Amino acid sequence: MPALNPEELDGGILYHDAQVTFVERLVVENALASRAAGADIRTYARVERIVLDGNQVRGVVVRNVRSGTTETLHASAIVNAAGPWVDRVLAGADCPMPRFMGPTKGTHIVVHRFPGMSDVACYAEARSDGRPFFILPWNGLVLIGTTDTRCDADPASVHAEEGEIAWLLAEAGHVFPHAGLGRESVLYAYSGLRPLPRQGLRKTAAITRRHQIRHHGRTARGLYSVIGGKITTYRHLAEEAVDQVVQRLGIKAPPCTTAGLALPGGGGDRAAILAGLAGVPGLGKPSAVHLADVYGVRAPAVAALTSGQPDLAEAICPFSGAIAAEVVFAVRHEFATGMADILLRRCMAGLGPDLGRAALDRALPVAARHLGWDAMRLRTERQDCEAEIRVLASRPLPAPGSAA
Ligand SMILES: Cc1cc2nc3c(=O)[nH]c(=O)nc-3n(C[C@H](O)[C@H](O)[C@H](O)COP(=O)(O)OP(=O)(O)OC[C@H]3O[C@@H](n4cnc5c(N)ncnc54)[C@H](O)[C@@H]3O)c2cc1C
């Protein structure tokens, strides 16, 4: 790490860890695996009420936030796995519920790679308050974060604030003083709330990162709330939750096998996948690499859409190499309902340095040609997608039709 600031540097340690490049894909892959195992997946379905009969749960009232339709789903067990929204979901129960959550907000910034940035991640502790943060090679860019501050705001409303961006720039700039990091270096920033338990501790770093699964036995038998939980430990947490439910319902179930199962795109040999994709007419090498990295063993299924439809092999994103076929694939096979889903949460072109703006221009005509979206739909989809991009963008979007 030659660009590291040598000032007051006593030494370093090297350790190994794992990185999930796109957590959005992890969610999609889990949804696909669940569907294959018999689950009914509903996106944009917001639980508005938990229905009780005495102290026994009977189901939930769900509103589709896109169509506005409401329905009641019946169940004798409900797992409230709404992360930082857990208390908000409980507020919709037919009886008073305790509050469990004490979320903290974390903000990241994304910048271009800078001279001296090495291929390994850098862990550092902030000069100002000793808080740990990372400077990570990620998605061809550099991810810097995170902050950690208490926050009781609506999780859907949180966004990066200038003070947080300035803090991250100053601290990363101290670690890599020749990186030339300034406000203009920030390509985009994003924030989220950690679903931590409510604890009266002064330091946010001291709040436990362990999870709990609470059964609301007295007030709402059959209702479980998941408090805490990390991406790293999600499989274990899910297994614990399902085991609890199965045990309390008195169901005889075989032992859980998911710990040893690959996700639908997982497993397989990357070199073999790439070799297979090399024979796809019109598919460029960067696009083949992108498909292999994003879809794993499912990449050939995406590429198969280009057969007889050569326009679908064309790249729609100059940065990620994402191709037109992914627009169709996301809607037909991965639950995507609109362009923001497609770019930001399926093909991942939306997390490149331009937040998918170039891909948006190219993906809309693809949706018109292959998904039948009419002019009005295209206009709405553009507006909705740009609105989501605007939340992440650290600079305003150029006006439509401008050269910028
Ligand atoms: C800045 C930051 C950095 C992090 N870094 C790491 C890390 O390095 N490693 C790690 O392992 N973890 C990390 N985490 C933690 C990790 O992101 C979370 O623990 C994880 O996302 C929790 O997953 P979840 O599914 O429980 O909740 P979420 O991912 O928050 O999902 C909850 C879901 O519930 C949905 N929902 C909300 N209300 C309703 C409703 N009424 N009806 C239906 N659905 C609803 C939401 O739309 C959302 O999709 C980090 C978190 C943050 C904020």
Coordinates of C-alpha atoms and ligand atoms in Angstrom, one line a residue:
M1 CA 0.0 0.0 0.0
P2 CA 2.6 2.5 -1.2
A3 CA 0.3 5.6 -1.0
L4 CA -0.4 5.1 2.7
N5 CA 0.4 8.1 4.8
P6 CA 3.6 7.3 6.7
E7 CA 3.0 9.9 9.3
E8 CA 2.7 8.3 12.8
L9 CA 2.5 4.9 11.1
D10 CA 3.8 2.2 13.4
G11 CA 2.9 -0.9 11.4
G12 CA 0.1 -2.8 10.0
I13 CA -1.7 -6.2 9.9
L14 CA -3.0 -8.2 7.0
Y15 CA -6.1 -10.3 7.4
H16 CA -8.6 -11.9 5.1
D17 CA -12.3 -11.3 4.7
A18 CA -15.1 -11.8 2.2
Q19 CA -16.9 -9.2 0.2
V20 CA -20.4 -9.2 -1.4
T21 CA -20.0 -7.0 -4.4
F22 CA -23.7 -6.5 -4.9
V23 CA -26.0 -7.2 -2.0
E24 CA -28.9 -6.4 -4.3
R25 CA -28.0 -9.6 -6.3
L26 CA -27.8 -11.6 -3.1
V27 CA -31.4 -10.6 -2.4
V28 CA -32.5 -11.5 -5.9
E29 CA -30.7 -14.9 -5.8
N30 CA -32.3 -15.7 -2.4
A31 CA -35.8 -14.8 -3.8
L32 CA -35.2 -17.1 -6.8
A33 CA -34.0 -19.9 -4.6
S34 CA -37.1 -19.5 -2.4
R35 CA -39.4 -19.5 -5.4
A36 CA -37.8 -22.7 -6.6
A37 CA -38.5 -24.2 -3.2
G38 CA -42.2 -23.2 -3.4
A39 CA -42.3 -19.7 -2.0
D40 CA -44.6 -17.0 -3.5
I41 CA -42.6 -13.9 -4.0
R42 CA -44.3 -10.5 -3.9
T43 CA -42.4 -7.3 -4.6
Y44 CA -43.6 -3.8 -3.7
A45 CA -45.9 -5.5 -1.2
R46 CA -46.1 -3.5 2.0
V47 CA -47.5 -5.1 5.1
E48 CA -49.9 -2.5 6.6
R49 CA -51.6 -4.5 9.3
I50 CA -51.0 -7.6 11.3
V51 CA -54.3 -9.3 11.9
L52 CA -54.9 -10.9 15.2
D53 CA -57.6 -13.1 16.6
G54 CA -57.3 -12.7 20.4
N55 CA -53.6 -13.2 20.9
Q56 CA -53.1 -15.5 17.9
V57 CA -51.9 -14.1 14.5
R58 CA -54.1 -14.8 11.6
G59 CA -52.4 -13.0 8.7
V60 CA -51.4 -9.7 7.3
V61 CA -53.0 -7.0 5.2
V62 CA -50.7 -6.2 2.3
R63 CA -50.8 -3.2 -0.1
N64 CA -49.1 -3.3 -3.4
V65 CA -47.5 0.1 -3.5
R66 CA -47.3 0.2 -7.3
S67 CA -50.9 -0.8 -8.1
G68 CA -52.5 0.4 -4.8
T69 CA -54.4 -2.9 -4.4
T70 CA -54.8 -4.4 -1.0
E71 CA -55.3 -8.0 0.0
T72 CA -55.3 -10.1 3.2
L73 CA -52.9 -13.1 3.4
H74 CA -53.6 -15.7 6.0
A75 CA -50.9 -17.4 8.0
S76 CA -50.5 -19.0 11.4
A77 CA -46.9 -17.8 11.7
I78 CA -45.4 -14.5 10.5
V79 CA -41.8 -13.5 10.6
N80 CA -41.3 -9.7 10.7
A81 CA -37.9 -9.5 9.0
A82 CA -38.2 -5.8 8.0
G83 CA -34.8 -4.8 9.2
P84 CA -34.8 -1.2 10.5
W85 CA -38.6 -1.1 9.8
V86 CA -39.3 -3.8 12.3
D87 CA -41.0 -1.4 14.8
R88 CA -43.0 0.3 12.0
V89 CA -44.4 -3.1 10.9
L90 CA -45.3 -3.9 14.6
A91 CA -47.1 -0.6 14.9
G92 CA -49.6 -2.1 12.4
A93 CA -50.5 -4.9 14.8
D94 CA -54.0 -5.0 16.2
C95 CA -52.5 -4.5 19.7
P96 CA -49.8 -2.3 21.4
M97 CA -46.3 -3.6 20.8
P98 CA -43.0 -2.9 22.4
R99 CA -40.2 -1.0 20.5
F100 CA -37.1 -3.0 19.8
M101 CA -35.1 -1.0 17.3
G102 CA -32.3 1.6 17.8
P103 CA -30.9 1.9 14.3
T104 CA -27.7 3.7 13.4
K105 CA -27.2 5.4 10.1
G106 CA -24.2 4.6 7.9
T107 CA -23.1 6.6 4.8
H108 CA -20.7 5.5 2.1
I109 CA -19.2 7.5 -0.7
V110 CA -18.0 6.2 -4.1
V111 CA -15.0 7.7 -5.9
H112 CA -12.8 6.7 -8.9
R113 CA -9.7 4.7 -8.2
F114 CA -6.8 7.0 -7.4
P115 CA -3.1 6.7 -7.9
G116 CA -1.6 4.5 -5.2
M117 CA -4.9 2.8 -4.4
S118 CA -4.0 -0.9 -4.0
D119 CA -6.1 -3.9 -4.8
V120 CA -6.5 -4.8 -1.2
A121 CA -9.0 -3.2 1.1
C122 CA -7.7 -0.7 3.7
Y123 CA -9.1 -0.7 7.3
A124 CA -8.4 2.5 9.2
E125 CA -9.5 4.2 12.4
A126 CA -10.6 7.8 12.2
R127 CA -8.3 10.5 13.5
S128 CA -11.2 12.5 14.8
D129 CA -13.0 9.9 16.9
G130 CA -11.3 6.5 16.5
R131 CA -14.2 5.1 14.5
P132 CA -13.3 2.3 12.2
F133 CA -13.8 2.8 8.4
F134 CA -12.8 1.1 5.2
I135 CA -11.4 2.2 1.8
L136 CA -12.3 -0.6 -0.5
P137 CA -11.7 -1.5 -4.1
W138 CA -15.2 -2.2 -5.3
N139 CA -17.0 -2.6 -8.7
G140 CA -14.0 -1.0 -10.5
L141 CA -14.3 2.0 -8.1
V142 CA -13.4 2.9 -4.5
L143 CA -16.0 2.6 -1.8
I144 CA -15.3 4.6 1.4
G145 CA -17.3 4.2 4.5
T146 CA -19.0 4.1 6.8
T147 CA -20.3 6.6 9.3
D148 CA -22.2 5.3 12.4
T149 CA -24.7 7.7 14.0
R150 CA -28.0 7.1 15.8
C151 CA -31.0 7.7 13.6
D152 CA -34.7 7.3 14.3
A153 CA -35.8 8.7 10.9
D154 CA -37.9 6.7 8.4
P155 CA -35.4 4.3 6.9
A156 CA -36.7 5.0 3.4
S157 CA -35.9 8.7 3.8
V158 CA -32.3 8.6 4.8
H159 CA -29.7 10.1 2.5
A160 CA -26.1 11.1 2.6
E161 CA -25.6 14.5 4.2
E162 CA -22.8 16.9 3.4
G163 CA -21.3 16.7 6.8
E164 CA -21.0 12.9 6.5
I165 CA -19.4 13.2 3.0
A166 CA -17.0 15.8 4.3
W167 CA -16.0 13.5 7.3
L168 CA -15.4 10.5 5.0
L169 CA -13.3 12.6 2.6
A170 CA -11.2 14.1 5.3
E171 CA -10.5 10.8 7.0
A172 CA -9.8 8.9 3.8
G173 CA -7.7 11.9 2.7
H174 CA -5.6 11.6 5.8
V175 CA -4.9 7.9 5.1
F176 CA -4.1 8.5 1.4
P177 CA -2.9 12.2 1.3
H178 CA -1.9 12.1 -2.3
A179 CA -5.2 10.8 -3.6
G180 CA -6.4 14.3 -4.1
L181 CA -9.8 13.5 -2.7
G182 CA -12.2 16.5 -2.7
R183 CA -15.9 17.1 -2.9
E184 CA -15.8 16.9 -6.7
S185 CA -14.3 13.4 -6.5
V186 CA -17.5 12.0 -5.1
L187 CA -19.4 10.1 -7.8
Y188 CA -22.3 9.2 -5.6
A189 CA -23.1 8.5 -2.0
Y190 CA -25.6 6.3 -0.2
S191 CA -26.9 5.7 3.2
G192 CA -28.8 3.0 5.1
L193 CA -29.9 2.2 8.7
R194 CA -28.4 -0.7 10.6
P195 CA -31.2 -2.7 12.2
L196 CA -29.7 -2.7 15.6
P197 CA -31.4 -3.3 18.9
R198 CA -32.4 -0.4 21.1
Q199 CA -29.6 -0.1 23.7
G200 CA -28.9 2.8 26.0
L201 CA -25.2 2.8 25.1
R202 CA -23.3 6.0 24.6
K203 CA -21.0 4.8 21.8
T204 CA -22.8 3.4 18.7
A205 CA -19.8 1.1 18.0
A206 CA -20.6 -0.6 21.4
I207 CA -24.1 -1.7 20.3
T208 CA -24.2 -5.4 19.8
R209 CA -24.1 -6.7 16.2
R210 CA -25.6 -10.0 17.3
H211 CA -29.2 -10.8 16.3
Q212 CA -32.2 -11.9 18.3
I213 CA -35.4 -13.6 17.1
R214 CA -38.3 -12.6 19.4
H215 CA -41.5 -14.5 19.6
H216 CA -44.4 -12.2 20.7
G217 CA -45.8 -15.1 22.6
R218 CA -48.2 -13.2 25.0
T219 CA -49.6 -10.6 22.7
A220 CA -49.3 -12.1 19.3
R221 CA -48.7 -15.9 19.3
G222 CA -47.1 -16.9 15.9
L223 CA -45.5 -13.5 15.3
Y224 CA -41.7 -13.3 15.3
S225 CA -39.5 -10.3 14.9
V226 CA -35.9 -10.4 13.7
I227 CA -33.8 -7.8 15.5
G228 CA -30.3 -7.1 14.2
G229 CA -28.6 -9.4 11.7
K230 CA -25.8 -9.0 9.3
I231 CA -25.3 -9.8 5.6
T232 CA -22.5 -12.1 6.7
T233 CA -24.7 -14.2 9.0
Y234 CA -28.0 -14.1 7.1
R235 CA -28.1 -17.8 6.3
H236 CA -27.6 -18.8 9.9
L237 CA -30.2 -16.3 11.1
A238 CA -32.7 -17.5 8.6
E239 CA -32.1 -21.1 9.6
E240 CA -32.6 -20.2 13.3
A241 CA -35.8 -18.3 12.5
V242 CA -37.3 -21.1 10.4
D243 CA -36.3 -23.7 13.0
Q244 CA -38.1 -21.7 15.7
V245 CA -41.3 -21.4 13.6
V246 CA -41.3 -25.1 12.6
Q247 CA -40.7 -26.2 16.2
R248 CA -43.5 -24.0 17.7
L249 CA -46.0 -25.1 15.0
G250 CA -45.1 -28.7 15.8
I251 CA -44.2 -29.5 12.2
K252 CA -42.0 -32.4 11.5
A253 CA -39.4 -31.1 9.1
P254 CA -36.2 -32.7 7.9
P255 CA -33.0 -30.9 9.0
C256 CA -32.2 -27.7 7.2
T257 CA -29.8 -28.2 4.3
T258 CA -29.3 -24.6 3.0
A259 CA -25.9 -24.2 4.6
G260 CA -24.5 -26.6 2.0
L261 CA -26.6 -25.4 -1.0
A262 CA -25.4 -23.0 -3.6
L263 CA -27.7 -20.1 -4.6
P264 CA -29.2 -20.5 -8.1
G265 CA -26.3 -18.6 -9.8
G266 CA -23.7 -20.0 -7.5
G267 CA -21.3 -22.9 -7.9
G268 CA -19.9 -23.7 -11.3
D269 CA -16.6 -22.8 -12.8
R270 CA -16.1 -19.2 -13.9
A271 CA -13.6 -20.2 -16.6
A272 CA -16.0 -22.7 -18.0
I273 CA -18.9 -20.2 -18.0
L274 CA -16.6 -17.6 -19.8
A275 CA -15.6 -20.2 -22.3
G276 CA -19.3 -21.0 -23.1
L277 CA -20.1 -17.3 -23.5
A278 CA -17.1 -16.8 -25.8
G279 CA -19.2 -18.5 -28.6
V280 CA -22.2 -16.2 -28.3
P281 CA -22.4 -14.1 -31.5
G282 CA -22.2 -10.4 -30.9
L283 CA -21.3 -10.6 -27.2
G284 CA -18.2 -8.5 -26.4
K285 CA -15.6 -9.8 -23.9
P286 CA -16.4 -7.2 -21.2
S287 CA -20.1 -8.1 -21.5
A288 CA -19.2 -11.8 -21.1
V289 CA -17.2 -11.1 -18.0
H290 CA -20.0 -9.0 -16.6
L291 CA -22.6 -11.7 -17.2
A292 CA -20.4 -14.3 -15.6
D293 CA -19.8 -12.1 -12.6
V294 CA -23.4 -11.0 -12.1
Y295 CA -25.3 -14.1 -12.9
G296 CA -22.8 -16.9 -12.4
V297 CA -24.0 -20.2 -13.7
R298 CA -27.2 -18.5 -14.9
A299 CA -25.2 -16.3 -17.3
P300 CA -25.9 -18.7 -20.3
A301 CA -29.6 -18.3 -19.7
V302 CA -29.3 -14.5 -20.1
A303 CA -27.1 -15.0 -23.2
A304 CA -29.6 -17.4 -24.7
L305 CA -32.1 -14.6 -25.1
T306 CA -29.8 -13.1 -27.9
S307 CA -30.4 -16.1 -30.1
G308 CA -32.3 -14.9 -33.1
Q309 CA -32.4 -11.4 -31.6
P310 CA -28.9 -10.0 -32.2
D311 CA -29.8 -6.5 -30.8
L312 CA -30.1 -8.1 -27.4
A313 CA -26.4 -8.9 -27.4
E314 CA -25.5 -5.2 -27.6
A315 CA -24.0 -3.5 -24.6
I316 CA -26.2 -0.9 -23.0
C317 CA -23.7 0.3 -20.4
P318 CA -20.2 1.5 -21.4
F319 CA -18.9 0.9 -17.8
S320 CA -20.3 -2.5 -16.7
G321 CA -20.8 -4.1 -20.1
A322 CA -24.4 -4.9 -19.2
I323 CA -26.3 -6.0 -22.3
A324 CA -29.8 -5.4 -23.7
A325 CA -30.9 -9.0 -22.9
E326 CA -30.7 -8.2 -19.2
V327 CA -33.5 -5.7 -19.5
V328 CA -35.8 -8.5 -20.8
F329 CA -34.3 -11.2 -18.4
A330 CA -34.8 -9.0 -15.3
V331 CA -38.5 -8.6 -16.1
R332 CA -39.2 -12.1 -17.3
H333 CA -37.1 -14.1 -14.8
E334 CA -36.1 -11.8 -11.9
F335 CA -39.2 -10.1 -10.6
A336 CA -38.2 -6.6 -11.9
T337 CA -41.2 -4.4 -12.4
G338 CA -39.6 -1.2 -13.8
M339 CA -36.5 0.4 -15.1
A340 CA -35.1 1.4 -11.6
D341 CA -35.4 -2.3 -10.6
I342 CA -33.6 -3.4 -13.8
L343 CA -30.7 -0.9 -13.7
L344 CA -30.1 -0.5 -9.9
R345 CA -31.1 -3.9 -8.5
R346 CA -30.7 -6.5 -11.3
C347 CA -28.1 -5.8 -14.0
M348 CA -26.2 -3.4 -11.6
A349 CA -25.4 -0.9 -14.4
G350 CA -26.9 1.6 -12.0
L351 CA -24.0 1.4 -9.5
G352 CA -21.3 2.4 -12.1
P353 CA -19.6 5.8 -12.1
D354 CA -22.5 7.4 -14.0
L355 CA -25.2 5.7 -11.9
G356 CA -26.6 4.0 -15.0
R357 CA -27.5 7.2 -16.9
A358 CA -26.0 6.0 -20.2
A359 CA -27.7 2.6 -19.7
L360 CA -31.0 4.2 -19.0
D361 CA -31.0 5.9 -22.5
R362 CA -30.2 2.6 -24.2
A363 CA -32.4 0.4 -22.0
L364 CA -35.7 2.3 -22.6
P365 CA -35.8 1.5 -26.4
V366 CA -35.0 -2.1 -25.6
A367 CA -38.0 -2.2 -23.2
A368 CA -40.2 -0.6 -25.9
R369 CA -39.1 -3.2 -28.5
H370 CA -39.1 -6.3 -26.5
L371 CA -41.4 -5.7 -23.5
G372 CA -44.0 -3.6 -25.3
W373 CA -43.7 -0.5 -23.1
D374 CA -45.6 2.4 -24.8
A375 CA -44.5 6.0 -24.9
M376 CA -46.3 6.9 -21.7
R377 CA -44.8 4.0 -19.8
L378 CA -41.3 4.9 -21.1
R379 CA -41.7 8.5 -19.8
T380 CA -42.9 7.4 -16.4
E381 CA -40.1 4.8 -16.1
R382 CA -37.5 7.4 -17.0
Q383 CA -38.8 9.8 -14.4
D384 CA -39.0 7.1 -11.7
C385 CA -35.5 5.9 -12.4
E386 CA -34.0 9.4 -12.5
A387 CA -35.7 10.1 -9.2
E388 CA -34.0 7.1 -7.6
I389 CA -30.6 8.1 -9.2
R390 CA -31.0 11.6 -7.9
V391 CA -31.1 10.4 -4.3
L392 CA -27.7 8.7 -4.8
A393 CA -26.1 11.4 -7.1
S394 CA -23.9 13.8 -5.3
R395 CA -24.4 16.3 -8.2
P396 CA -27.6 17.3 -9.9
L397 CA -28.6 15.4 -13.0
P398 CA -28.0 17.3 -16.2
A399 CA -31.2 18.7 -17.7
P400 CA -32.7 16.5 -20.4
G401 CA -31.1 17.1 -23.8
S402 CA -28.1 19.0 -22.4
A403 CA -24.6 17.9 -23.5
A404 CA -23.3 17.3 -20.0
Ligands
LIG1 C1 -24.1 1.5 6.2 C2 -24.2 0.0 6.5 C3 -23.1 -0.8 6.4 C4 -23.3 -2.2 6.6 N1 -22.2 -3.0 6.5 C5 -22.3 -4.3 6.7 C6 -21.2 -5.2 6.5 O1 -20.1 -4.7 6.2 N2 -21.4 -6.5 6.7 C7 -22.6 -7.0 7.1 O2 -22.7 -8.2 7.2 N3 -23.7 -6.2 7.3 C8 -23.6 -4.9 7.1 N4 -24.7 -4.0 7.3 C9 -25.9 -4.6 7.8 C10 -26.8 -5.2 6.8 O3 -27.0 -4.3 5.7 C11 -28.1 -5.4 7.4 O4 -27.9 -6.0 8.6 C12 -29.0 -6.3 6.5 O5 -29.3 -5.6 5.3 C13 -30.3 -6.6 7.2 O6 -31.0 -7.4 6.3 P1 -32.6 -7.5 6.6 O7 -33.1 -8.3 5.4 O8 -32.8 -7.9 8.0 O9 -33.1 -6.0 6.5 P2 -33.1 -5.1 5.2 O10 -32.0 -5.4 4.2 O11 -33.2 -3.7 5.7 O12 -34.5 -5.5 4.5 C14 -35.7 -5.2 5.1 C15 -36.8 -5.2 4.0 O13 -38.0 -5.1 4.6 C16 -38.8 -4.3 3.7 N5 -40.0 -3.7 4.4 C17 -40.0 -2.7 5.3 N6 -41.2 -2.4 5.7 C18 -42.0 -3.4 5.2 C19 -43.4 -3.6 5.2 N7 -44.2 -2.9 6.0 N8 -43.9 -4.7 4.5 C20 -43.1 -5.4 3.7 N9 -41.7 -5.2 3.6 C21 -41.2 -4.2 4.4 C22 -37.9 -3.3 3.2 O14 -38.3 -2.7 2.0 C23 -36.6 -4.1 3.0 O15 -36.5 -4.6 1.7 C24 -24.5 -2.7 7.0 C25 -25.6 -1.8 7.1 C26 -25.5 -0.5 6.8 C27 -26.7 0.4 6.9

